[in-house]
Amino acid sequence: AAAAAAGQRVLEGLEPQMREFVEGHFTRYDEDGDGAISLQENLKVDKEITPDDFDAQGSEKSFHDSDVNNDGRVDLSEFAAAIMAQQAEAPNAQCKEMFGPGAEFDGTDSCVCIEGYELNDAQDQCLPVNPQAPPAPTPGGAAALGGGLGGDGG
């Protein structure tokens, strides 16, 4: 009951569409309806969802990463947190794909070059300011890039 209450608290902070998305997916994975996802349930549903390119090791890793309290089960709050983490990382991955490893999502609607990187003349890549010794990518740059990620910003 405590896990269910914690899960409901996590869901209360979500937009209605996201809450419905999380609850729907959780219900699909929790095949026996006991309020938690087992590793076996996770593997079975992942295989059903991606039969052609199912990755058992990736499925197990994502399960164990989501099982924050290491009890061998993923409850609703753990599941919601994992989904939210994936959603938060998606824009950064998209920026890196579009502009290279020196780009990140600005948190609103655009990509920016991180500190130590700048936009090239063609305006399509974030390149190291000093190509001989590229700095390790660290968040916090400010060079705004063209082309938002789409969506309505919220």
PDB file of C-alpha atoms in Angstrom, residues 14-22:
ATOM      1  CA  LEU A  14       2.358  14.863 -14.009  1.00  0.00           C
ATOM      2  CA  GLU A  15       0.261  16.370 -16.758  1.00  0.00           C
ATOM      3  CA  PRO A  16      -2.913  14.306 -17.363  1.00  0.00           C
ATOM      4  CA  GLN A  17      -1.684  12.927 -20.718  1.00  0.00           C
ATOM      5  CA  MET A  18       1.660  11.859 -19.239  1.00  0.00           C
ATOM      6  CA  ARG A  19      -0.080  10.300 -16.219  1.00  0.00           C
ATOM      7  CA  GLU A  20      -2.344   8.310 -18.555  1.00  0.00           C
ATOM      8  CA  PHE A  21       0.703   7.243 -20.615  1.00  0.00           C
ATOM      9  CA  VAL A  22       2.621   6.058 -17.515  1.00  0.00           C
TER      10      VAL A  22
END
